[in-house]
Amino acid sequence: MVAIEYSAYEEMAEQSFYEIREAAFAKYELSCLHIYHSLGLVKTGEICLFVFVSAPRRRVVYEALEFLVEEIKEKVAIFGKELFEDESYSWKKNA
Protein backbone atom coordinates (compact mmCIF):
# COMPACT_ATOMS: atom_id res chain seq x y z
CA MET A 1 0.00 0.00 0.00
CA VAL A 2 1.33 3.44 -0.90
CA ALA A 3 -1.45 5.67 0.43
CA ILE A 4 -5.02 5.92 1.64
CA GLU A 5 -7.45 8.38 0.14
CA TYR A 6 -9.93 9.46 2.81
CA SER A 7 -13.35 10.87 2.00
CA ALA A 8 -16.30 11.69 4.23
CA TYR A 9 -19.78 12.99 4.56
CA GLU A 10 -18.23 16.01 6.27
CA GLU A 11 -21.28 17.43 8.08
CA MET A 12 -22.20 13.99 9.33
CA ALA A 13 -18.62 13.27 10.38
CA GLU A 14 -18.32 16.59 12.22
CA GLN A 15 -21.56 15.89 14.09
CA SER A 16 -20.28 12.42 15.05
CA PHE A 17 -16.96 13.89 16.27
CA TYR A 18 -18.92 16.40 18.37
CA GLU A 19 -21.10 13.67 19.91
CA ILE A 20 -18.10 11.42 20.62
CA ARG A 21 -16.21 14.33 22.18
CA GLU A 22 -19.17 15.22 24.42
CA ALA A 23 -19.59 11.56 25.45
CA ALA A 24 -15.91 11.37 26.40
CA PHE A 25 -16.16 14.51 28.56
CA ALA A 26 -19.26 13.07 30.26
CA LYS A 27 -17.62 9.67 30.87
CA TYR A 28 -14.08 10.71 31.90
CA GLU A 29 -12.52 13.48 33.96
CA LEU A 30 -10.71 15.23 31.08
CA SER A 31 -8.96 18.59 30.94
CA CYS A 32 -8.72 18.88 27.16
CA LEU A 33 -9.59 16.88 24.05
CA HIS A 34 -8.94 17.39 20.34
CA ILE A 35 -9.72 15.07 17.41
CA TYR A 36 -8.40 15.51 13.89
CA HIS A 37 -8.87 13.07 10.99
CA SER A 38 -7.22 13.68 7.64
CA LEU A 39 -9.21 13.86 4.42
CA GLY A 40 -7.75 13.42 0.95
CA LEU A 41 -4.55 11.57 0.13
CA VAL A 42 -2.43 10.36 3.06
CA LYS A 43 0.80 8.62 2.09
CA THR A 44 2.01 5.57 3.99
CA GLY A 45 3.70 6.70 7.20
CA GLU A 46 1.84 10.00 7.45
CA ILE A 47 -0.63 10.75 10.24
CA CYS A 48 -4.29 10.16 9.41
CA LEU A 49 -5.83 10.34 12.91
CA PHE A 50 -4.70 12.63 15.72
CA VAL A 51 -6.38 12.41 19.12
CA PHE A 52 -5.10 14.60 21.96
CA VAL A 53 -6.35 13.98 25.48
CA SER A 54 -5.22 15.45 28.78
CA ALA A 55 -6.45 14.60 32.25
CA PRO A 56 -5.29 14.93 35.85
CA ARG A 57 -4.49 11.19 35.93
CA ARG A 58 -2.60 9.11 33.36
CA ARG A 59 -4.90 6.07 33.57
CA VAL A 60 -7.89 8.23 32.55
CA VAL A 61 -5.99 9.34 29.43
CA TYR A 62 -5.38 5.73 28.35
CA GLU A 63 -8.99 4.71 28.96
CA ALA A 64 -10.37 7.78 27.18
CA LEU A 65 -8.07 7.28 24.17
CA GLU A 66 -9.21 3.69 23.73
CA PHE A 67 -12.85 4.77 24.00
CA LEU A 68 -12.36 7.61 21.51
CA VAL A 69 -10.57 5.56 18.85
CA GLU A 70 -13.13 2.75 19.02
CA GLU A 71 -16.03 5.22 18.82
CA ILE A 72 -14.43 7.01 15.86
CA LYS A 73 -13.88 3.74 13.99
CA GLU A 74 -17.46 2.62 14.64
CA LYS A 75 -19.47 5.84 14.24
CA VAL A 76 -17.75 8.39 12.00
CA ALA A 77 -18.64 8.42 8.29
CA ILE A 78 -15.06 8.55 6.96
CA PHE A 79 -14.09 6.12 4.22
CA GLY A 80 -10.57 4.97 3.32
CA LYS A 81 -9.59 3.83 -0.15
CA GLU A 82 -6.27 1.94 0.12
CA LEU A 83 -4.11 2.62 -2.94
CA PHE A 84 -1.45 0.14 -4.09
CA GLU A 85 1.68 0.51 -6.23
CA ASP A 86 0.04 -1.27 -9.19
CA GLU A 87 -2.72 1.40 -9.13
CA SER A 88 -5.28 -1.06 -7.77
CA TYR A 89 -7.27 -0.19 -4.65
CA SER A 90 -9.32 -1.69 -1.86
CA TRP A 91 -11.85 -0.04 0.46
CA LYS A 92 -10.56 -0.09 4.04
CA LYS A 93 -12.65 -1.93 6.64
CA ASN A 94 -12.44 -0.68 10.22
CA ALA A 95 -11.65 -3.59 12.50
CSV table of N, CA, C and O in Angstrom, one decimal:
chain,number,residue,atom,x,y,z
A,1,MET,N,0.8,-1.2,0.0
A,1,MET,CA,0.0,0.0,0.0
A,1,MET,C,0.9,1.2,0.0
A,1,MET,O,1.9,1.3,0.7
A,2,VAL,N,0.5,2.2,-0.8
A,2,VAL,CA,1.3,3.4,-0.9
A,2,VAL,C,0.6,4.6,-0.3
A,2,VAL,O,1.3,5.6,0.1
A,3,ALA,N,-0.7,4.6,-0.1
A,3,ALA,CA,-1.5,5.7,0.4
A,3,ALA,C,-2.9,5.2,0.7
A,3,ALA,O,-3.3,4.2,0.3
A,4,ILE,N,-3.6,6.1,1.5
A,4,ILE,CA,-5.0,5.9,1.6
A,4,ILE,C,-5.7,7.2,1.3
A,4,ILE,O,-5.2,8.3,1.7
A,5,GLU,N,-6.7,7.2,0.5
A,5,GLU,CA,-7.5,8.4,0.1
A,5,GLU,C,-8.7,8.4,1.0
A,5,GLU,O,-9.6,7.5,0.8
A,6,TYR,N,-8.8,9.4,1.9
A,6,TYR,CA,-9.9,9.5,2.8
A,6,TYR,C,-11.0,10.4,2.3
A,6,TYR,O,-10.6,11.5,1.8
A,7,SER,N,-12.2,10.0,2.3
A,7,SER,CA,-13.3,10.9,2.0
A,7,SER,C,-14.4,10.8,3.1
A,7,SER,O,-14.3,9.8,3.9
A,8,ALA,N,-15.3,11.7,3.1
A,8,ALA,CA,-16.3,11.7,4.2
A,8,ALA,C,-17.5,12.5,3.8
A,8,ALA,O,-17.5,13.3,3.0
A,9,TYR,N,-18.6,12.1,4.5
A,9,TYR,CA,-19.8,13.0,4.6
A,9,TYR,C,-19.4,14.0,5.7
A,9,TYR,O,-19.6,13.7,6.9
A,10,GLU,N,-18.9,15.1,5.3
A,10,GLU,CA,-18.2,16.0,6.3
A,10,GLU,C,-19.2,16.5,7.4
A,10,GLU,O,-18.8,16.5,8.5
A,11,GLU,N,-20.4,16.9,7.0
A,11,GLU,CA,-21.3,17.4,8.1
A,11,GLU,C,-21.6,16.3,9.0
A,11,GLU,O,-21.7,16.5,10.3
A,12,MET,N,-21.9,15.1,8.5
A,12,MET,CA,-22.2,14.0,9.3
A,12,MET,C,-21.0,13.6,10.2
A,12,MET,O,-21.2,13.3,11.4
A,13,ALA,N,-19.8,13.6,9.6
A,13,ALA,CA,-18.6,13.3,10.4
A,13,ALA,C,-18.4,14.3,11.5
A,13,ALA,O,-18.1,13.9,12.6
A,14,GLU,N,-18.5,15.6,11.2
A,14,GLU,CA,-18.3,16.6,12.2
A,14,GLU,C,-19.3,16.4,13.4
A,14,GLU,O,-19.0,16.6,14.5
A,15,GLN,N,-20.6,16.1,13.1
A,15,GLN,CA,-21.6,15.9,14.1
A,15,GLN,C,-21.2,14.7,14.9
A,15,GLN,O,-21.3,14.7,16.2
A,16,SER,N,-20.7,13.6,14.3
A,16,SER,CA,-20.3,12.4,15.0
A,16,SER,C,-19.1,12.7,15.9
A,16,SER,O,-19.0,12.3,17.1
A,17,PHE,N,-18.1,13.5,15.4
A,17,PHE,CA,-17.0,13.9,16.3
A,17,PHE,C,-17.4,14.7,17.5
A,17,PHE,O,-17.0,14.5,18.6
A,18,TYR,N,-18.4,15.6,17.3
A,18,TYR,CA,-18.9,16.4,18.4
A,18,TYR,C,-19.6,15.5,19.4
A,18,TYR,O,-19.3,15.6,20.6
A,19,GLU,N,-20.4,14.6,19.0
A,19,GLU,CA,-21.1,13.7,19.9
A,19,GLU,C,-20.1,12.8,20.7
A,19,GLU,O,-20.3,12.5,21.9
A,20,ILE,N,-19.1,12.3,20.0
A,20,ILE,CA,-18.1,11.4,20.6
A,20,ILE,C,-17.3,12.2,21.6
A,20,ILE,O,-17.0,11.8,22.8
A,21,ARG,N,-17.0,13.4,21.3
A,21,ARG,CA,-16.2,14.3,22.2
A,21,ARG,C,-17.0,14.6,23.4
A,21,ARG,O,-16.5,14.5,24.6
A,22,GLU,N,-18.3,14.9,23.3
A,22,GLU,CA,-19.2,15.2,24.4
A,22,GLU,C,-19.3,14.0,25.3
A,22,GLU,O,-19.3,14.1,26.5
A,23,ALA,N,-19.5,12.8,24.7
A,23,ALA,CA,-19.6,11.6,25.4
A,23,ALA,C,-18.3,11.3,26.3
A,23,ALA,O,-18.4,10.8,27.4
A,24,ALA,N,-17.2,11.6,25.7
A,24,ALA,CA,-15.9,11.4,26.4
A,24,ALA,C,-15.8,12.3,27.6
A,24,ALA,O,-15.4,11.9,28.7
A,25,PHE,N,-16.2,13.6,27.4
A,25,PHE,CA,-16.2,14.5,28.6
A,25,PHE,C,-17.1,14.1,29.7
A,25,PHE,O,-16.9,14.3,30.8
A,26,ALA,N,-18.3,13.5,29.3
A,26,ALA,CA,-19.3,13.1,30.3
A,26,ALA,C,-18.8,11.8,31.0
A,26,ALA,O,-19.1,11.6,32.2
A,27,LYS,N,-18.0,11.0,30.3
A,27,LYS,CA,-17.6,9.7,30.9
A,27,LYS,C,-16.3,9.7,31.7
A,27,LYS,O,-16.1,9.0,32.6
A,28,TYR,N,-15.4,10.6,31.3
A,28,TYR,CA,-14.1,10.7,31.9
A,28,TYR,C,-13.8,12.1,32.4
A,28,TYR,O,-14.3,13.1,31.9
A,29,GLU,N,-12.9,12.2,33.4
A,29,GLU,CA,-12.5,13.5,34.0
A,29,GLU,C,-11.4,14.0,33.1
A,29,GLU,O,-10.2,13.7,33.4
A,30,LEU,N,-11.7,14.8,32.0
A,30,LEU,CA,-10.7,15.2,31.1
A,30,LEU,C,-10.5,16.7,31.2
A,30,LEU,O,-11.4,17.5,31.5
A,31,SER,N,-9.3,17.2,30.9
A,31,SER,CA,-9.0,18.6,30.9
A,31,SER,C,-9.1,19.2,29.5
A,31,SER,O,-9.6,20.3,29.4
A,32,CYS,N,-8.7,18.4,28.5
A,32,CYS,CA,-8.7,18.9,27.2
A,32,CYS,C,-8.8,17.7,26.2
A,32,CYS,O,-8.4,16.6,26.5
A,33,LEU,N,-9.4,17.9,25.0
A,33,LEU,CA,-9.6,16.9,24.1
A,33,LEU,C,-9.7,17.5,22.7
A,33,LEU,O,-10.5,18.4,22.4
A,34,HIS,N,-8.9,17.0,21.7
A,34,HIS,CA,-8.9,17.4,20.3
A,34,HIS,C,-8.9,16.1,19.5
A,34,HIS,O,-8.2,15.2,19.7
A,35,ILE,N,-9.7,16.2,18.4
A,35,ILE,CA,-9.7,15.1,17.4
A,35,ILE,C,-9.5,15.7,16.0
A,35,ILE,O,-10.2,16.6,15.7
A,36,TYR,N,-8.6,15.1,15.3
A,36,TYR,CA,-8.4,15.5,13.9
A,36,TYR,C,-8.2,14.3,13.0
A,36,TYR,O,-7.4,13.4,13.3
A,37,HIS,N,-9.0,14.2,12.0
A,37,HIS,CA,-8.9,13.1,11.0
A,37,HIS,C,-8.6,13.7,9.6
A,37,HIS,O,-9.3,14.6,9.2
A,38,SER,N,-7.6,13.2,9.0
A,38,SER,CA,-7.2,13.7,7.6
A,38,SER,C,-8.3,13.3,6.6
A,38,SER,O,-8.9,12.3,6.7
A,39,LEU,N,-8.4,14.2,5.6
A,39,LEU,CA,-9.2,13.9,4.4
A,39,LEU,C,-8.3,14.0,3.2
A,39,LEU,O,-7.3,14.8,3.3
A,40,GLY,N,-8.6,13.4,2.1
A,40,GLY,CA,-7.8,13.4,1.0
A,40,GLY,C,-6.7,12.4,1.0
A,40,GLY,O,-6.8,11.4,1.8
A,41,LEU,N,-5.6,12.6,0.3
A,41,LEU,CA,-4.6,11.6,0.1
A,41,LEU,C,-3.6,11.6,1.3
A,41,LEU,O,-3.0,12.7,1.6
A,42,VAL,N,-3.4,10.5,1.9
A,42,VAL,CA,-2.4,10.4,3.1
A,42,VAL,C,-1.5,9.2,2.7
A,42,VAL,O,-1.9,8.1,2.5
A,43,LYS,N,-0.2,9.6,2.5
A,43,LYS,CA,0.8,8.6,2.1
A,43,LYS,C,1.1,7.7,3.3
A,43,LYS,O,1.0,8.1,4.4
A,44,THR,N,1.6,6.5,3.0
A,44,THR,CA,2.0,5.6,4.0
A,44,THR,C,3.0,6.2,4.9
A,44,THR,O,4.0,6.9,4.5
A,45,GLY,N,2.8,6.1,6.2
A,45,GLY,CA,3.7,6.7,7.2
A,45,GLY,C,3.3,8.1,7.7
A,45,GLY,O,3.8,8.6,8.7
A,46,GLU,N,2.3,8.7,7.0
A,46,GLU,CA,1.8,10.0,7.4
A,46,GLU,C,0.7,9.8,8.4
A,46,GLU,O,0.1,8.8,8.5
A,47,ILE,N,0.4,10.8,9.2
A,47,ILE,CA,-0.6,10.7,10.2
A,47,ILE,C,-2.0,11.0,9.6
A,47,ILE,O,-2.2,11.9,8.9
A,48,CYS,N,-2.9,10.0,9.9
A,48,CYS,CA,-4.3,10.2,9.4
A,48,CYS,C,-5.3,10.5,10.5
A,48,CYS,O,-6.3,11.1,10.3
A,49,LEU,N,-5.0,10.1,11.8
A,49,LEU,CA,-5.8,10.3,12.9
A,49,LEU,C,-5.0,10.9,14.1
A,49,LEU,O,-4.0,10.2,14.4
A,50,PHE,N,-5.4,12.0,14.6
A,50,PHE,CA,-4.7,12.6,15.7
A,50,PHE,C,-5.7,12.8,16.8
A,50,PHE,O,-6.7,13.5,16.6
A,51,VAL,N,-5.5,12.2,18.0
A,51,VAL,CA,-6.4,12.4,19.1
A,51,VAL,C,-5.5,12.9,20.3
A,51,VAL,O,-4.6,12.2,20.7
A,52,PHE,N,-5.8,14.0,20.8
A,52,PHE,CA,-5.1,14.6,22.0
A,52,PHE,C,-6.0,14.6,23.2
A,52,PHE,O,-7.1,15.1,23.1
A,53,VAL,N,-5.6,14.0,24.3
A,53,VAL,CA,-6.4,14.0,25.5
A,53,VAL,C,-5.4,14.3,26.7
A,53,VAL,O,-4.3,13.8,26.7
A,54,SER,N,-5.9,15.2,27.5
A,54,SER,CA,-5.2,15.4,28.8
A,54,SER,C,-6.2,15.3,29.9
A,54,SER,O,-7.4,15.6,29.8
A,55,ALA,N,-5.7,14.8,31.1
A,55,ALA,CA,-6.5,14.6,32.3
A,55,ALA,C,-5.5,14.7,33.5
A,55,ALA,O,-4.3,14.5,33.3
A,56,PRO,N,-6.1,14.9,34.6
A,56,PRO,CA,-5.3,14.9,35.8
A,56,PRO,C,-4.6,13.6,36.1
A,56,PRO,O,-3.5,13.6,36.8
A,57,ARG,N,-5.1,12.5,35.7
A,57,ARG,CA,-4.5,11.2,35.9
A,57,ARG,C,-4.2,10.4,34.6
A,57,ARG,O,-5.1,10.4,33.7
A,58,ARG,N,-3.1,9.8,34.6
A,58,ARG,CA,-2.6,9.1,33.4
A,58,ARG,C,-3.6,8.0,33.0
A,58,ARG,O,-3.8,7.8,31.8
A,59,ARG,N,-4.0,7.2,33.9
A,59,ARG,CA,-4.9,6.1,33.6
A,59,ARG,C,-6.2,6.5,32.8
A,59,ARG,O,-6.6,5.9,31.9
A,60,VAL,N,-6.7,7.7,33.2
A,60,VAL,CA,-7.9,8.2,32.5
A,60,VAL,C,-7.6,8.5,31.1
A,60,VAL,O,-8.4,8.3,30.2
A,61,VAL,N,-6.4,9.0,30.8
A,61,VAL,CA,-6.0,9.3,29.4
A,61,VAL,C,-6.0,8.1,28.6
A,61,VAL,O,-6.6,8.0,27.5
A,62,TYR,N,-5.4,7.0,29.1
A,62,TYR,CA,-5.4,5.7,28.3
A,62,TYR,C,-6.8,5.2,28.1
A,62,TYR,O,-7.1,4.8,27.0
A,63,GLU,N,-7.6,5.2,29.1
A,63,GLU,CA,-9.0,4.7,29.0
A,63,GLU,C,-9.8,5.6,28.0
A,63,GLU,O,-10.5,5.0,27.1
A,64,ALA,N,-9.6,6.9,28.1
A,64,ALA,CA,-10.4,7.8,27.2
A,64,ALA,C,-9.9,7.6,25.7
A,64,ALA,O,-10.7,7.6,24.8
A,65,LEU,N,-8.6,7.5,25.5
A,65,LEU,CA,-8.1,7.3,24.2
A,65,LEU,C,-8.6,6.0,23.5
A,65,LEU,O,-9.0,6.0,22.4
A,66,GLU,N,-8.7,4.9,24.3
A,66,GLU,CA,-9.2,3.7,23.7
A,66,GLU,C,-10.7,3.9,23.4
A,66,GLU,O,-11.1,3.5,22.3
A,67,PHE,N,-11.4,4.5,24.3
A,67,PHE,CA,-12.8,4.8,24.0
A,67,PHE,C,-13.0,5.6,22.7
A,67,PHE,O,-13.8,5.3,21.9
A,68,LEU,N,-12.2,6.7,22.6
A,68,LEU,CA,-12.4,7.6,21.5
A,68,LEU,C,-12.1,6.9,20.2
A,68,LEU,O,-12.8,7.1,19.2
A,69,VAL,N,-11.0,6.2,20.1
A,69,VAL,CA,-10.6,5.6,18.9
A,69,VAL,C,-11.6,4.5,18.4
A,69,VAL,O,-12.0,4.5,17.3
A,70,GLU,N,-12.1,3.7,19.4
A,70,GLU,CA,-13.1,2.7,19.0
A,70,GLU,C,-14.4,3.4,18.6
A,70,GLU,O,-15.1,3.0,17.6
A,71,GLU,N,-14.8,4.5,19.2
A,71,GLU,CA,-16.0,5.2,18.8
A,71,GLU,C,-15.9,5.8,17.4
A,71,GLU,O,-16.8,5.8,16.6
A,72,ILE,N,-14.7,6.4,17.2
A,72,ILE,CA,-14.4,7.0,15.9
A,72,ILE,C,-14.5,6.0,14.8
A,72,ILE,O,-15.2,6.1,13.7
A,73,LYS,N,-13.9,4.8,15.0
A,73,LYS,CA,-13.9,3.7,14.0
A,73,LYS,C,-15.3,3.2,13.7
A,73,LYS,O,-15.6,2.9,12.6
A,74,GLU,N,-16.1,3.2,14.8
A,74,GLU,CA,-17.5,2.6,14.6
A,74,GLU,C,-18.5,3.6,14.1
A,74,GLU,O,-19.4,3.2,13.3
A,75,LYS,N,-18.4,4.9,14.4
A,75,LYS,CA,-19.5,5.8,14.2
A,75,LYS,C,-19.2,7.0,13.2
A,75,LYS,O,-20.2,7.6,12.9
A,76,VAL,N,-18.0,7.2,12.9
A,76,VAL,CA,-17.8,8.4,12.0
A,76,VAL,C,-17.7,8.0,10.5
A,76,VAL,O,-17.1,7.0,10.1
A,77,ALA,N,-18.5,8.7,9.7
A,77,ALA,CA,-18.6,8.4,8.3
A,77,ALA,C,-17.4,8.9,7.5
A,77,ALA,O,-17.5,9.8,6.7
A,78,ILE,N,-16.3,8.3,7.7
A,78,ILE,CA,-15.1,8.6,7.0
A,78,ILE,C,-14.7,7.2,6.3
A,78,ILE,O,-14.7,6.2,6.9
A,79,PHE,N,-14.4,7.3,5.0
A,79,PHE,CA,-14.1,6.1,4.2
A,79,PHE,C,-12.7,6.2,3.7
A,79,PHE,O,-12.2,7.2,3.2
A,80,GLY,N,-12.0,5.0,3.8
A,80,GLY,CA,-10.6,5.0,3.3
A,80,GLY,C,-10.4,4.1,2.1
A,80,GLY,O,-10.8,2.9,2.2
A,81,LYS,N,-9.9,4.6,1.1
A,81,LYS,CA,-9.6,3.8,-0.1
A,81,LYS,C,-8.1,3.6,-0.2
A,81,LYS,O,-7.3,4.5,-0.4
A,82,GLU,N,-7.7,2.3,0.1
A,82,GLU,CA,-6.3,1.9,0.1
A,82,GLU,C,-5.7,1.8,-1.3
A,82,GLU,O,-6.3,1.1,-2.1
A,83,LEU,N,-4.7,2.6,-1.6
A,83,LEU,CA,-4.1,2.6,-2.9
A,83,LEU,C,-2.8,1.8,-2.9
A,83,LEU,O,-2.0,2.0,-2.1
A,84,PHE,N,-2.6,1.0,-4.0
A,84,PHE,CA,-1.4,0.1,-4.1
A,84,PHE,C,-0.6,0.6,-5.2
A,84,PHE,O,-1.0,1.3,-6.1
A,85,GLU,N,0.7,0.1,-5.2
A,85,GLU,CA,1.7,0.5,-6.2
A,85,GLU,C,1.2,0.2,-7.7
A,85,GLU,O,1.5,0.9,-8.6
A,86,ASP,N,0.5,-0.9,-7.8
A,86,ASP,CA,0.0,-1.3,-9.2
A,86,ASP,C,-1.2,-0.5,-9.6
A,86,ASP,O,-1.8,-0.9,-10.6
A,87,GLU,N,-1.6,0.5,-8.9
A,87,GLU,CA,-2.7,1.4,-9.1
A,87,GLU,C,-4.1,0.7,-8.8
A,87,GLU,O,-5.1,1.3,-9.1
A,88,SER,N,-4.0,-0.5,-8.2
A,88,SER,CA,-5.3,-1.1,-7.8
A,88,SER,C,-5.6,-0.4,-6.4
A,88,SER,O,-4.9,0.3,-5.8
A,89,TYR,N,-6.9,-0.7,-5.9
A,89,TYR,CA,-7.3,-0.2,-4.6
A,89,TYR,C,-8.2,-1.2,-4.0
A,89,TYR,O,-8.8,-2.1,-4.6
A,90,SER,N,-8.4,-0.9,-2.7
A,90,SER,CA,-9.3,-1.7,-1.9
A,90,SER,C,-9.9,-0.8,-0.8
A,90,SER,O,-9.2,0.1,-0.3
A,91,TRP,N,-11.2,-0.9,-0.6
A,91,TRP,CA,-11.9,0.0,0.5
A,91,TRP,C,-11.5,-0.6,1.8
A,91,TRP,O,-11.7,-1.8,2.1
A,92,LYS,N,-11.0,0.3,2.7
A,92,LYS,CA,-10.6,-0.1,4.0
A,92,LYS,C,-11.8,-0.4,4.9
A,92,LYS,O,-12.8,0.2,4.9
A,93,LYS,N,-11.6,-1.5,5.7
A,93,LYS,CA,-12.7,-1.9,6.6
A,93,LYS,C,-12.1,-1.7,8.0
A,93,LYS,O,-11.0,-2.1,8.4
A,94,ASN,N,-12.9,-0.9,8.8
A,94,ASN,CA,-12.4,-0.7,10.2
A,94,ASN,C,-12.6,-1.9,11.1
A,94,ASN,O,-13.7,-2.5,11.1
A,95,ALA,N,-11.6,-2.4,11.7
A,95,ALA,CA,-11.7,-3.6,12.5
A,95,ALA,C,-11.2,-3.3,13.9
A,95,ALA,O,-10.6,-2.4,14.2
